[in-house]
PDB file of C-alpha atoms in Angstrom:
ATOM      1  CA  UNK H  16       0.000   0.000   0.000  1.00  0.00           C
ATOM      2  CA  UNK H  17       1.145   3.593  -0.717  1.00  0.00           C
ATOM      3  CA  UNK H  18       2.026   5.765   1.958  1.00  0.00           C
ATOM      4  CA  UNK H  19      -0.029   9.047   1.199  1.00  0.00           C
ATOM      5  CA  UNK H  20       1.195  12.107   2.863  1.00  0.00           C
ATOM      6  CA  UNK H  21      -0.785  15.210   3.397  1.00  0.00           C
ATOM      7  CA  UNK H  22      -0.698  18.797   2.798  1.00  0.00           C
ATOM      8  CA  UNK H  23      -0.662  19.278   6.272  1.00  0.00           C
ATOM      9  CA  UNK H  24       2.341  16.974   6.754  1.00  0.00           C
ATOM     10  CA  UNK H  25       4.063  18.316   3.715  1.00  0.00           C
ATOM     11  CA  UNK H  26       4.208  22.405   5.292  1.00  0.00           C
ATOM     12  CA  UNK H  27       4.945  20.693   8.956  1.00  0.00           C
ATOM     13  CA  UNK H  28       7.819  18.792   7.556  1.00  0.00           C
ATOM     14  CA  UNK H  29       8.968  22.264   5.432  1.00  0.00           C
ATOM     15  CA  UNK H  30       8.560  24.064   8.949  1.00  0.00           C
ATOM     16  CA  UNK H  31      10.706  21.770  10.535  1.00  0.00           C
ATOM     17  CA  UNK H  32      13.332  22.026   7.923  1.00  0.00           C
ATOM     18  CA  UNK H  33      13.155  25.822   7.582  1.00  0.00           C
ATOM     19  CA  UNK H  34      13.590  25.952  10.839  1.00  0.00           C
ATOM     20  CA  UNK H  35      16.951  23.543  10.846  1.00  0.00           C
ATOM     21  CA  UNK H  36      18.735  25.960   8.446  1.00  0.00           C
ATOM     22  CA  UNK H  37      17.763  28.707  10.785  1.00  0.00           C
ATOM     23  CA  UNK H  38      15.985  30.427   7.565  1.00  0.00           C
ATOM     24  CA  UNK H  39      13.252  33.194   8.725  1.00  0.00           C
ATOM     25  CA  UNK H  40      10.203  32.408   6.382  1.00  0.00           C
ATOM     26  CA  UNK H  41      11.215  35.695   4.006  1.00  0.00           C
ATOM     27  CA  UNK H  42      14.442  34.399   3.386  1.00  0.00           C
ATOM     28  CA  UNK H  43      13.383  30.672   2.595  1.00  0.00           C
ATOM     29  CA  UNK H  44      10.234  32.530   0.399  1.00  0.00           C
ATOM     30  CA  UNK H  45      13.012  34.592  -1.863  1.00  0.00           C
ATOM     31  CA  UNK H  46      15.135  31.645  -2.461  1.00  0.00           C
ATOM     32  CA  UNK H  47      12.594  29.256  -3.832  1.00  0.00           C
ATOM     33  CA  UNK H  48      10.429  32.511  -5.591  1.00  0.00           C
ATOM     34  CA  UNK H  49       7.383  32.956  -3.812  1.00  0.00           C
ATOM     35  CA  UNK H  50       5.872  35.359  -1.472  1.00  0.00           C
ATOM     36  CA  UNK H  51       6.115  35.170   2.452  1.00  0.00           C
ATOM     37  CA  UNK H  52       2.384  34.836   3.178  1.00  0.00           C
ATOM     38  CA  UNK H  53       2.626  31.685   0.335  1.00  0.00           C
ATOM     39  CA  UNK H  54       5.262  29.917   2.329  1.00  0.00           C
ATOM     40  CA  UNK H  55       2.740  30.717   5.344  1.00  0.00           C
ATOM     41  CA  UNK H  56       0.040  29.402   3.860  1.00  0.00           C
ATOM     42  CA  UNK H  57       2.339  25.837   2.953  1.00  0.00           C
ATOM     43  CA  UNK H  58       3.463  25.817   6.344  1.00  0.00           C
ATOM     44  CA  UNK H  59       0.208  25.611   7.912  1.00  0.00           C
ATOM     45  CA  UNK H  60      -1.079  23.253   5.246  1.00  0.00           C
ATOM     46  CA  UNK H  61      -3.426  25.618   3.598  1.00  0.00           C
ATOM     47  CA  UNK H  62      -1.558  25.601   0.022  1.00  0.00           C
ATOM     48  CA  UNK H  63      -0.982  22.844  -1.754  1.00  0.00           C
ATOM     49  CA  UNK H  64       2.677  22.129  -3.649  1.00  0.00           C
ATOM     50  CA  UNK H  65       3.696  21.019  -7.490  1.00  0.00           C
ATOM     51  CA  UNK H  66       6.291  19.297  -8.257  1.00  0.00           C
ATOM     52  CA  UNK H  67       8.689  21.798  -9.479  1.00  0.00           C
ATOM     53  CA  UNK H  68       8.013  23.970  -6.256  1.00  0.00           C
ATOM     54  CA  UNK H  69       8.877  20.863  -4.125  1.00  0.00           C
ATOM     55  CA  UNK H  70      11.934  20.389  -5.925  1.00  0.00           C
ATOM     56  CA  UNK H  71      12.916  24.131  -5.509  1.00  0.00           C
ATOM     57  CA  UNK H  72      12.126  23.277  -1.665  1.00  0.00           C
ATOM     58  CA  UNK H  73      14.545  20.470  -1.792  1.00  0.00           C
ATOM     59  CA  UNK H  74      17.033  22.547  -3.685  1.00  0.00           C
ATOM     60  CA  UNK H  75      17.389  25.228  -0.717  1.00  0.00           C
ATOM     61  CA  UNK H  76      16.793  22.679   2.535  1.00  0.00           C
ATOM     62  CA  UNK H  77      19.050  19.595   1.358  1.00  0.00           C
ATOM     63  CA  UNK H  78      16.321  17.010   1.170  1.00  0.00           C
ATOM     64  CA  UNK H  79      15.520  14.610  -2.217  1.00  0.00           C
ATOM     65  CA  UNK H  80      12.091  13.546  -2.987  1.00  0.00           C
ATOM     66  CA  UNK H  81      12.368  10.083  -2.031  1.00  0.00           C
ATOM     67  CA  UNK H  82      13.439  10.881   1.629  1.00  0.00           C
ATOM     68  CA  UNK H  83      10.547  13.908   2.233  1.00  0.00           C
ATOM     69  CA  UNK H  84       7.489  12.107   0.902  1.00  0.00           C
ATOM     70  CA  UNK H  85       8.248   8.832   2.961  1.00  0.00           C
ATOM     71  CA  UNK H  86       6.286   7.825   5.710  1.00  0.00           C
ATOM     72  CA  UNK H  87       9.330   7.008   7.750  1.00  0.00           C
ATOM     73  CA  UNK H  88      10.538  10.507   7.305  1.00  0.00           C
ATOM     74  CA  UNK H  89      12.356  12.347  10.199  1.00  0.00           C
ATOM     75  CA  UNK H  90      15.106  14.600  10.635  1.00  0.00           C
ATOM     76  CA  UNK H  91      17.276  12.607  12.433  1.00  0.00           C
ATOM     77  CA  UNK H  92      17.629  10.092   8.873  1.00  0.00           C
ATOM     78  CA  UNK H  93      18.056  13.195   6.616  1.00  0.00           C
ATOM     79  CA  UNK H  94      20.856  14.067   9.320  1.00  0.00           C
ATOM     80  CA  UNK H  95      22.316  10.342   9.331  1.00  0.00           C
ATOM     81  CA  UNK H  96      22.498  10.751   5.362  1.00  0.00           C
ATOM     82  CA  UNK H  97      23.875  14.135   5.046  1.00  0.00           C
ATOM     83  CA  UNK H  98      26.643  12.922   7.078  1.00  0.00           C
ATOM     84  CA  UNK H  99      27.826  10.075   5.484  1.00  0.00           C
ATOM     85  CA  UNK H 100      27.072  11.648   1.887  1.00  0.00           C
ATOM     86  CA  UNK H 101      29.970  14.682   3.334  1.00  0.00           C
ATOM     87  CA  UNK H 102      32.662  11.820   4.813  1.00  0.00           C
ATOM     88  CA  UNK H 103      31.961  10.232   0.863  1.00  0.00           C
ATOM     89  CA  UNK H 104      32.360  13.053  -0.603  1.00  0.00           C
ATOM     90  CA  UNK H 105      35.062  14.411   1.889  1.00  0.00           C
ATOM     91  CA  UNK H 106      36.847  10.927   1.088  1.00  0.00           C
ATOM     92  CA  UNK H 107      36.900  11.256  -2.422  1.00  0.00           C
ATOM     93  CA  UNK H 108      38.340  14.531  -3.224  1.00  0.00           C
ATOM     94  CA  UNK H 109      41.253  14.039  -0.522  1.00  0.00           C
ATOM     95  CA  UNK H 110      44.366  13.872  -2.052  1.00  0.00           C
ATOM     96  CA  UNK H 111      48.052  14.637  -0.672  1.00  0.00           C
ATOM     97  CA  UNK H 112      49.054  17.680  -2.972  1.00  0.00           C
ATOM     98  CA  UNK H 113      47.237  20.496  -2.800  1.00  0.00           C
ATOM     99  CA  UNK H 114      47.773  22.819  -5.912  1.00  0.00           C
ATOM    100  CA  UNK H 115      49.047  26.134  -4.453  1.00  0.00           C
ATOM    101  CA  UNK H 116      49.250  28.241  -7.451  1.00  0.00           C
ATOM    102  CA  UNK H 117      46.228  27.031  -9.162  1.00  0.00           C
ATOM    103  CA  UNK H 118      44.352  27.258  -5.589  1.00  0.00           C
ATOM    104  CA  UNK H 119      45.581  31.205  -5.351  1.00  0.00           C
ATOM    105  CA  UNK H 120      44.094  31.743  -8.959  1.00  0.00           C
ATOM    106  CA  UNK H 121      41.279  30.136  -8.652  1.00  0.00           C
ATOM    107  CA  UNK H 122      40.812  32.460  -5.585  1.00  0.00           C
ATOM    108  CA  UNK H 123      40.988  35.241  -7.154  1.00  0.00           C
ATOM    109  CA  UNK H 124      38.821  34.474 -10.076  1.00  0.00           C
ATOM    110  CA  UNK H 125      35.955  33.376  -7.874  1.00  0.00           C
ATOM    111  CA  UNK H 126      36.699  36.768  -5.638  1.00  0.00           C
ATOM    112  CA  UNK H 127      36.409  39.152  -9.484  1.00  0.00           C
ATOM    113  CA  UNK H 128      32.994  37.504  -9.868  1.00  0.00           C
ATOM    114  CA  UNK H 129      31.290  37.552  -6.549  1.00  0.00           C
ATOM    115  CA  UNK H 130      33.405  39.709  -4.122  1.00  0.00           C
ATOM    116  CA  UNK H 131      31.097  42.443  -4.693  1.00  0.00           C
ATOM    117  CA  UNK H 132      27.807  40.116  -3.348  1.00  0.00           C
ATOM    118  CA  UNK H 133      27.445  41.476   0.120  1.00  0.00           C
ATOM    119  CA  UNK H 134      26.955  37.640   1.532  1.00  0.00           C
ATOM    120  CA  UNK H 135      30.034  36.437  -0.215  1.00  0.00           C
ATOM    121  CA  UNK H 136      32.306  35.884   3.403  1.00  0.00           C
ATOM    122  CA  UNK H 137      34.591  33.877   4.272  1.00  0.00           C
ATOM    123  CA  UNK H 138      31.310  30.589   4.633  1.00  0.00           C
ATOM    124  CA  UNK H 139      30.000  31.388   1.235  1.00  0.00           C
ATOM    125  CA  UNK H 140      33.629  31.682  -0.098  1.00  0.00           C
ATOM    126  CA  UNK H 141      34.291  27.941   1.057  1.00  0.00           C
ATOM    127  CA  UNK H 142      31.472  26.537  -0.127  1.00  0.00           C
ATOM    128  CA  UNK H 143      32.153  28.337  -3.402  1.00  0.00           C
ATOM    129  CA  UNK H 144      35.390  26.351  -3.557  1.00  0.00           C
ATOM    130  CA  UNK H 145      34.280  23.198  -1.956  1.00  0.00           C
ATOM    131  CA  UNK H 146      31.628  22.744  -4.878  1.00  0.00           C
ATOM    132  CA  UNK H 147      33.888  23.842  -7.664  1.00  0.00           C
ATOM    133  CA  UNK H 148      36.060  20.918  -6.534  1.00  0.00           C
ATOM    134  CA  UNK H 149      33.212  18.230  -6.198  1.00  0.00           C
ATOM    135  CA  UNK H 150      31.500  19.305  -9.469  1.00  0.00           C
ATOM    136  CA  UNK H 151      35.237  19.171 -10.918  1.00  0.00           C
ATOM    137  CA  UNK H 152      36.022  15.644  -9.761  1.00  0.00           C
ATOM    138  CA  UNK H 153      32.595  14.535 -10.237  1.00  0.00           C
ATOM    139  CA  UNK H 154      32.682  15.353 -14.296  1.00  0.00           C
ATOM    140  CA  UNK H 155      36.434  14.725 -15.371  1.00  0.00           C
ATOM    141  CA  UNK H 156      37.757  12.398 -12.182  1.00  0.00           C
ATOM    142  CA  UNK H 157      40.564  14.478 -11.750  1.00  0.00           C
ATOM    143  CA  UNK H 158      41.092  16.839  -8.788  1.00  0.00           C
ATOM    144  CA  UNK H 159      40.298  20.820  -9.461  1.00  0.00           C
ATOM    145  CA  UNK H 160      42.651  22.088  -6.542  1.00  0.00           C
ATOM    146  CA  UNK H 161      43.966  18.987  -4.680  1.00  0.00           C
ATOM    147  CA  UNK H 162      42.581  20.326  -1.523  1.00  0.00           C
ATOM    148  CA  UNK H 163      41.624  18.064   1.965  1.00  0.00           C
ATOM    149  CA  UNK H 164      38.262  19.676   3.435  1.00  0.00           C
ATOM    150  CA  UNK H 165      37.137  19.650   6.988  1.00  0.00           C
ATOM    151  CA  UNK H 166      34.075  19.226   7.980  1.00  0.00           C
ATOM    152  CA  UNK H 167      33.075  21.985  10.528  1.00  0.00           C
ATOM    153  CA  UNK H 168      29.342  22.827  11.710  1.00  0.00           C
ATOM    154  CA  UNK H 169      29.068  26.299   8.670  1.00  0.00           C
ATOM    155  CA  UNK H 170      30.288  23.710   6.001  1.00  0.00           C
ATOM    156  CA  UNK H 171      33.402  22.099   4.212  1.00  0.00           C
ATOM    157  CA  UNK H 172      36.335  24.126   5.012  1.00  0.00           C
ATOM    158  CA  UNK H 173      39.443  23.630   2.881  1.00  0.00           C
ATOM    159  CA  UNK H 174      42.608  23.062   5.056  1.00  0.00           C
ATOM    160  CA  UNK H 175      45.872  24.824   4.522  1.00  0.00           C
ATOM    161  CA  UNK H 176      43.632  27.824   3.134  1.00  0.00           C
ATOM    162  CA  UNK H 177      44.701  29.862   6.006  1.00  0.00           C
ATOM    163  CA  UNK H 178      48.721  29.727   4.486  1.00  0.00           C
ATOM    164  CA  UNK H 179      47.614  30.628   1.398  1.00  0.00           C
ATOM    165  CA  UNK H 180      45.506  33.505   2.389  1.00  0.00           C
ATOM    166  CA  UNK H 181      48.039  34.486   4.557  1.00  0.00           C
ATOM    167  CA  UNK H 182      50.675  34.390   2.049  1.00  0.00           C
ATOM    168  CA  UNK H 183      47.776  36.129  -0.491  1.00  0.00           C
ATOM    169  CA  UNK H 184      47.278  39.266   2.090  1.00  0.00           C
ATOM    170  CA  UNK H 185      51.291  39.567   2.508  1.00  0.00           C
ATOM    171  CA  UNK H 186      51.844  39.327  -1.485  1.00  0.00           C
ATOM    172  CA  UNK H 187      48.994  42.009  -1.555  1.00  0.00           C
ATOM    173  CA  UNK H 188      47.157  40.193  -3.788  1.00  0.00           C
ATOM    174  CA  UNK H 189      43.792  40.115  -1.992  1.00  0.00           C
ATOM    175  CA  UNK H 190      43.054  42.375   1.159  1.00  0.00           C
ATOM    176  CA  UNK H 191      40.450  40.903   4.124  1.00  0.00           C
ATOM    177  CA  UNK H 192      38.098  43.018   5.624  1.00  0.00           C
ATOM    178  CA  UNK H 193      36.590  42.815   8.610  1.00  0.00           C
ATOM    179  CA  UNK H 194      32.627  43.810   8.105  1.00  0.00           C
ATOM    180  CA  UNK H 195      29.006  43.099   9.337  1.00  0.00           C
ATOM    181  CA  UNK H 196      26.551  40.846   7.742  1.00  0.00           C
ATOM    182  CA  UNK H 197      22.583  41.309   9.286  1.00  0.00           C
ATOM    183  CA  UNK H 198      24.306  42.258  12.641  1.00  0.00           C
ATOM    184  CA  UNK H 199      26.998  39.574  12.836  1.00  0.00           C
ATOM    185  CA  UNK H 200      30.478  39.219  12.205  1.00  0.00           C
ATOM    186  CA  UNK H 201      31.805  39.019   8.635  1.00  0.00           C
ATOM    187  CA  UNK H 202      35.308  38.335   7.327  1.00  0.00           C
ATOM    188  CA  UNK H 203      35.272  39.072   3.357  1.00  0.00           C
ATOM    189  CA  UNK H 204      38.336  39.245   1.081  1.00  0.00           C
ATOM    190  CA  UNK H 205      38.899  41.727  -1.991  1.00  0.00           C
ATOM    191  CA  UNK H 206      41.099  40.793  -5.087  1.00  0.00           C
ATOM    192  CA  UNK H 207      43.961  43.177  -5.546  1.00  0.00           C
ATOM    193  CA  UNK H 208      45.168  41.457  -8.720  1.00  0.00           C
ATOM    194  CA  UNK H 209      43.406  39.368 -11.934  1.00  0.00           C
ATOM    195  CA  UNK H 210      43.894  36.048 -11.883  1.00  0.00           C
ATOM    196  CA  UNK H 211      46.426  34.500 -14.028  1.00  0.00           C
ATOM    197  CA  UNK H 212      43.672  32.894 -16.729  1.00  0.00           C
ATOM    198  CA  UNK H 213      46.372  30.698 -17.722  1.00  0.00           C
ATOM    199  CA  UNK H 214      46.761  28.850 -15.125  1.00  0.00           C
ATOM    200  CA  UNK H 215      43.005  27.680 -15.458  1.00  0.00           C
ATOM    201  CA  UNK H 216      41.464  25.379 -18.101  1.00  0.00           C
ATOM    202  CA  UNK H 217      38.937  26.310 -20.125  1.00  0.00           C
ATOM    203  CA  UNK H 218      36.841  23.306 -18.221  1.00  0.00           C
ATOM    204  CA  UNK H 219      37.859  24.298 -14.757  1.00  0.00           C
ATOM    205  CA  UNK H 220      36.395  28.051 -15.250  1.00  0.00           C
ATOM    206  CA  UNK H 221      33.471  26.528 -16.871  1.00  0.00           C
ATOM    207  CA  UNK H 222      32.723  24.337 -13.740  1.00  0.00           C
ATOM    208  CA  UNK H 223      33.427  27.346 -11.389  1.00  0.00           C
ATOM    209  CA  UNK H 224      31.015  29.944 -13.677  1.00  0.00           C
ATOM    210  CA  UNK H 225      28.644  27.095 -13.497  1.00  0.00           C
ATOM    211  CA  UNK H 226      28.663  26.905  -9.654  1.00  0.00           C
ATOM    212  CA  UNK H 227      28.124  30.620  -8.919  1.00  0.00           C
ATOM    213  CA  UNK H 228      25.752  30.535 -11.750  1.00  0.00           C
ATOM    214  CA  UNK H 229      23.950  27.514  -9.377  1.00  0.00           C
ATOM    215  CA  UNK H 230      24.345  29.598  -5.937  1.00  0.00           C
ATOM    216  CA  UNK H 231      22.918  32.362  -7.300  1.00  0.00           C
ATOM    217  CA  UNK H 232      19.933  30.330  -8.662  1.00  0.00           C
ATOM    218  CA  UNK H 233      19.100  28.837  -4.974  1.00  0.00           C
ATOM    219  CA  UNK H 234      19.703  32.084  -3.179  1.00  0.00           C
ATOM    220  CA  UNK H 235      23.025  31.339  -1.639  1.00  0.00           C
ATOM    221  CA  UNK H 236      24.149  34.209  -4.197  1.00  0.00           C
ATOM    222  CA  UNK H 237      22.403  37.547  -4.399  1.00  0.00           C
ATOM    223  CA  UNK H 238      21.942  37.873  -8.235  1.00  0.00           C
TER     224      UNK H 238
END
Protein backbone atom coordinates (compact mmCIF):
# COMPACT_ATOMS: atom_id res chain seq x y z
CA UNK A 1 0.00 0.00 0.00
CA UNK A 2 1.15 3.59 -0.72
CA UNK A 3 2.03 5.76 1.96
CA UNK A 4 -0.03 9.05 1.20
CA UNK A 5 1.20 12.11 2.86
CA UNK A 6 -0.78 15.21 3.40
CA UNK A 7 -0.70 18.80 2.80
CA UNK A 8 -0.66 19.28 6.27
CA UNK A 9 2.34 16.97 6.75
CA UNK A 10 4.06 18.32 3.71
CA UNK A 11 4.21 22.40 5.29
CA UNK A 12 4.95 20.69 8.96
CA UNK A 13 7.82 18.79 7.56
CA UNK A 14 8.97 22.26 5.43
CA UNK A 15 8.56 24.06 8.95
CA UNK A 16 10.71 21.77 10.53
CA UNK A 17 13.33 22.03 7.92
CA UNK A 18 13.16 25.82 7.58
CA UNK A 19 13.59 25.95 10.84
CA UNK A 20 16.95 23.54 10.85
CA UNK A 21 18.74 25.96 8.45
CA UNK A 22 17.76 28.71 10.78
CA UNK A 23 15.99 30.43 7.56
CA UNK A 24 13.25 33.19 8.72
CA UNK A 25 10.20 32.41 6.38
CA UNK A 26 11.21 35.70 4.01
CA UNK A 27 14.44 34.40 3.39
CA UNK A 28 13.38 30.67 2.59
CA UNK A 29 10.23 32.53 0.40
CA UNK A 30 13.01 34.59 -1.86
CA UNK A 31 15.14 31.65 -2.46
CA UNK A 32 12.59 29.26 -3.83
CA UNK A 33 10.43 32.51 -5.59
CA UNK A 34 7.38 32.96 -3.81
CA UNK A 35 5.87 35.36 -1.47
CA UNK A 36 6.12 35.17 2.45
CA UNK A 37 2.38 34.84 3.18
CA UNK A 38 2.63 31.68 0.34
CA UNK A 39 5.26 29.92 2.33
CA UNK A 40 2.74 30.72 5.34
CA UNK A 41 0.04 29.40 3.86
CA UNK A 42 2.34 25.84 2.95
CA UNK A 43 3.46 25.82 6.34
CA UNK A 44 0.21 25.61 7.91
CA UNK A 45 -1.08 23.25 5.25
CA UNK A 46 -3.43 25.62 3.60
CA UNK A 47 -1.56 25.60 0.02
CA UNK A 48 -0.98 22.84 -1.75
CA UNK A 49 2.68 22.13 -3.65
CA UNK A 50 3.70 21.02 -7.49
CA UNK A 51 6.29 19.30 -8.26
CA UNK A 52 8.69 21.80 -9.48
CA UNK A 53 8.01 23.97 -6.26
CA UNK A 54 8.88 20.86 -4.13
CA UNK A 55 11.93 20.39 -5.92
CA UNK A 56 12.92 24.13 -5.51
CA UNK A 57 12.13 23.28 -1.67
CA UNK A 58 14.55 20.47 -1.79
CA UNK A 59 17.03 22.55 -3.69
CA UNK A 60 17.39 25.23 -0.72
CA UNK A 61 16.79 22.68 2.54
CA UNK A 62 19.05 19.59 1.36
CA UNK A 63 16.32 17.01 1.17
CA UNK A 64 15.52 14.61 -2.22
CA UNK A 65 12.09 13.55 -2.99
CA UNK A 66 12.37 10.08 -2.03
CA UNK A 67 13.44 10.88 1.63
CA UNK A 68 10.55 13.91 2.23
CA UNK A 69 7.49 12.11 0.90
CA UNK A 70 8.25 8.83 2.96
CA UNK A 71 6.29 7.82 5.71
CA UNK A 72 9.33 7.01 7.75
CA UNK A 73 10.54 10.51 7.31
CA UNK A 74 12.36 12.35 10.20
CA UNK A 75 15.11 14.60 10.64
CA UNK A 76 17.28 12.61 12.43
CA UNK A 77 17.63 10.09 8.87
CA UNK A 78 18.06 13.20 6.62
CA UNK A 79 20.86 14.07 9.32
CA UNK A 80 22.32 10.34 9.33
CA UNK A 81 22.50 10.75 5.36
CA UNK A 82 23.87 14.14 5.05
CA UNK A 83 26.64 12.92 7.08
CA UNK A 84 27.83 10.07 5.48
CA UNK A 85 27.07 11.65 1.89
CA UNK A 86 29.97 14.68 3.33
CA UNK A 87 32.66 11.82 4.81
CA UNK A 88 31.96 10.23 0.86
CA UNK A 89 32.36 13.05 -0.60
CA UNK A 90 35.06 14.41 1.89
CA UNK A 91 36.85 10.93 1.09
CA UNK A 92 36.90 11.26 -2.42
CA UNK A 93 38.34 14.53 -3.22
CA UNK A 94 41.25 14.04 -0.52
CA UNK A 95 44.37 13.87 -2.05
CA UNK A 96 48.05 14.64 -0.67
CA UNK A 97 49.05 17.68 -2.97
CA UNK A 98 47.24 20.50 -2.80
CA UNK A 99 47.77 22.82 -5.91
CA UNK A 100 49.05 26.13 -4.45
CA UNK A 101 49.25 28.24 -7.45
CA UNK A 102 46.23 27.03 -9.16
CA UNK A 103 44.35 27.26 -5.59
CA UNK A 104 45.58 31.21 -5.35
CA UNK A 105 44.09 31.74 -8.96
CA UNK A 106 41.28 30.14 -8.65
CA UNK A 107 40.81 32.46 -5.59
CA UNK A 108 40.99 35.24 -7.15
CA UNK A 109 38.82 34.47 -10.08
CA UNK A 110 35.96 33.38 -7.87
CA UNK A 111 36.70 36.77 -5.64
CA UNK A 112 36.41 39.15 -9.48
CA UNK A 113 32.99 37.50 -9.87
CA UNK A 114 31.29 37.55 -6.55
CA UNK A 115 33.40 39.71 -4.12
CA UNK A 116 31.10 42.44 -4.69
CA UNK A 117 27.81 40.12 -3.35
CA UNK A 118 27.44 41.48 0.12
CA UNK A 119 26.96 37.64 1.53
CA UNK A 120 30.03 36.44 -0.21
CA UNK A 121 32.31 35.88 3.40
CA UNK A 122 34.59 33.88 4.27
CA UNK A 123 31.31 30.59 4.63
CA UNK A 124 30.00 31.39 1.23
CA UNK A 125 33.63 31.68 -0.10
CA UNK A 126 34.29 27.94 1.06
CA UNK A 127 31.47 26.54 -0.13
CA UNK A 128 32.15 28.34 -3.40
CA UNK A 129 35.39 26.35 -3.56
CA UNK A 130 34.28 23.20 -1.96
CA UNK A 131 31.63 22.74 -4.88
CA UNK A 132 33.89 23.84 -7.66
CA UNK A 133 36.06 20.92 -6.53
CA UNK A 134 33.21 18.23 -6.20
CA UNK A 135 31.50 19.30 -9.47
CA UNK A 136 35.24 19.17 -10.92
CA UNK A 137 36.02 15.64 -9.76
CA UNK A 138 32.59 14.54 -10.24
CA UNK A 139 32.68 15.35 -14.30
CA UNK A 140 36.43 14.72 -15.37
CA UNK A 141 37.76 12.40 -12.18
CA UNK A 142 40.56 14.48 -11.75
CA UNK A 143 41.09 16.84 -8.79
CA UNK A 144 40.30 20.82 -9.46
CA UNK A 145 42.65 22.09 -6.54
CA UNK A 146 43.97 18.99 -4.68
CA UNK A 147 42.58 20.33 -1.52
CA UNK A 148 41.62 18.06 1.97
CA UNK A 149 38.26 19.68 3.44
CA UNK A 150 37.14 19.65 6.99
CA UNK A 151 34.08 19.23 7.98
CA UNK A 152 33.07 21.98 10.53
CA UNK A 153 29.34 22.83 11.71
CA UNK A 154 29.07 26.30 8.67
CA UNK A 155 30.29 23.71 6.00
CA UNK A 156 33.40 22.10 4.21
CA UNK A 157 36.33 24.13 5.01
CA UNK A 158 39.44 23.63 2.88
CA UNK A 159 42.61 23.06 5.06
CA UNK A 160 45.87 24.82 4.52
CA UNK A 161 43.63 27.82 3.13
CA UNK A 162 44.70 29.86 6.01
CA UNK A 163 48.72 29.73 4.49
CA UNK A 164 47.61 30.63 1.40
CA UNK A 165 45.51 33.50 2.39
CA UNK A 166 48.04 34.49 4.56
CA UNK A 167 50.68 34.39 2.05
CA UNK A 168 47.78 36.13 -0.49
CA UNK A 169 47.28 39.27 2.09
CA UNK A 170 51.29 39.57 2.51
CA UNK A 171 51.84 39.33 -1.48
CA UNK A 172 48.99 42.01 -1.55
CA UNK A 173 47.16 40.19 -3.79
CA UNK A 174 43.79 40.11 -1.99
CA UNK A 175 43.05 42.38 1.16
CA UNK A 176 40.45 40.90 4.12
CA UNK A 177 38.10 43.02 5.62
CA UNK A 178 36.59 42.82 8.61
CA UNK A 179 32.63 43.81 8.10
CA UNK A 180 29.01 43.10 9.34
CA UNK A 181 26.55 40.85 7.74
CA UNK A 182 22.58 41.31 9.29
CA UNK A 183 24.31 42.26 12.64
CA UNK A 184 27.00 39.57 12.84
CA UNK A 185 30.48 39.22 12.21
CA UNK A 186 31.81 39.02 8.64
CA UNK A 187 35.31 38.34 7.33
CA UNK A 188 35.27 39.07 3.36
CA UNK A 189 38.34 39.24 1.08
CA UNK A 190 38.90 41.73 -1.99
CA UNK A 191 41.10 40.79 -5.09
CA UNK A 192 43.96 43.18 -5.55
CA UNK A 193 45.17 41.46 -8.72
CA UNK A 194 43.41 39.37 -11.93
CA UNK A 195 43.89 36.05 -11.88
CA UNK A 196 46.43 34.50 -14.03
CA UNK A 197 43.67 32.89 -16.73
CA UNK A 198 46.37 30.70 -17.72
CA UNK A 199 46.76 28.85 -15.12
CA UNK A 200 43.01 27.68 -15.46
CA UNK A 201 41.46 25.38 -18.10
CA UNK A 202 38.94 26.31 -20.12
CA UNK A 203 36.84 23.31 -18.22
CA UNK A 204 37.86 24.30 -14.76
CA UNK A 205 36.40 28.05 -15.25
CA UNK A 206 33.47 26.53 -16.87
CA UNK A 207 32.72 24.34 -13.74
CA UNK A 208 33.43 27.35 -11.39
CA UNK A 209 31.02 29.94 -13.68
CA UNK A 210 28.64 27.09 -13.50
CA UNK A 211 28.66 26.90 -9.65
CA UNK A 212 28.12 30.62 -8.92
CA UNK A 213 25.75 30.53 -11.75
CA UNK A 214 23.95 27.51 -9.38
CA UNK A 215 24.34 29.60 -5.94
CA UNK A 216 22.92 32.36 -7.30
CA UNK A 217 19.93 30.33 -8.66
CA UNK A 218 19.10 28.84 -4.97
CA UNK A 219 19.70 32.08 -3.18
CA UNK A 220 23.02 31.34 -1.64
CA UNK A 221 24.15 34.21 -4.20
CA UNK A 222 22.40 37.55 -4.40
CA UNK A 223 21.94 37.87 -8.23
Amino acid sequence: MLFQISQDQIGHRISELRKRKQFSQEDLAKMVGISRPSLTQIELGKRSLNIMELQKFGQVLGFSLDDFMSEKFSLDTLDYYEEKKQDNVTERISVPSLKVSKMKNILLYILEHCAGKPNVGETVLYKLLYFSDFNYYELYEEQLTGATYRKLPFGPVPQNLDIIIHDMIESETIQRLKTEYHGYPQTRYIPLVKADLTELKASEKEVIDRVIEQMSVIGLLPQ
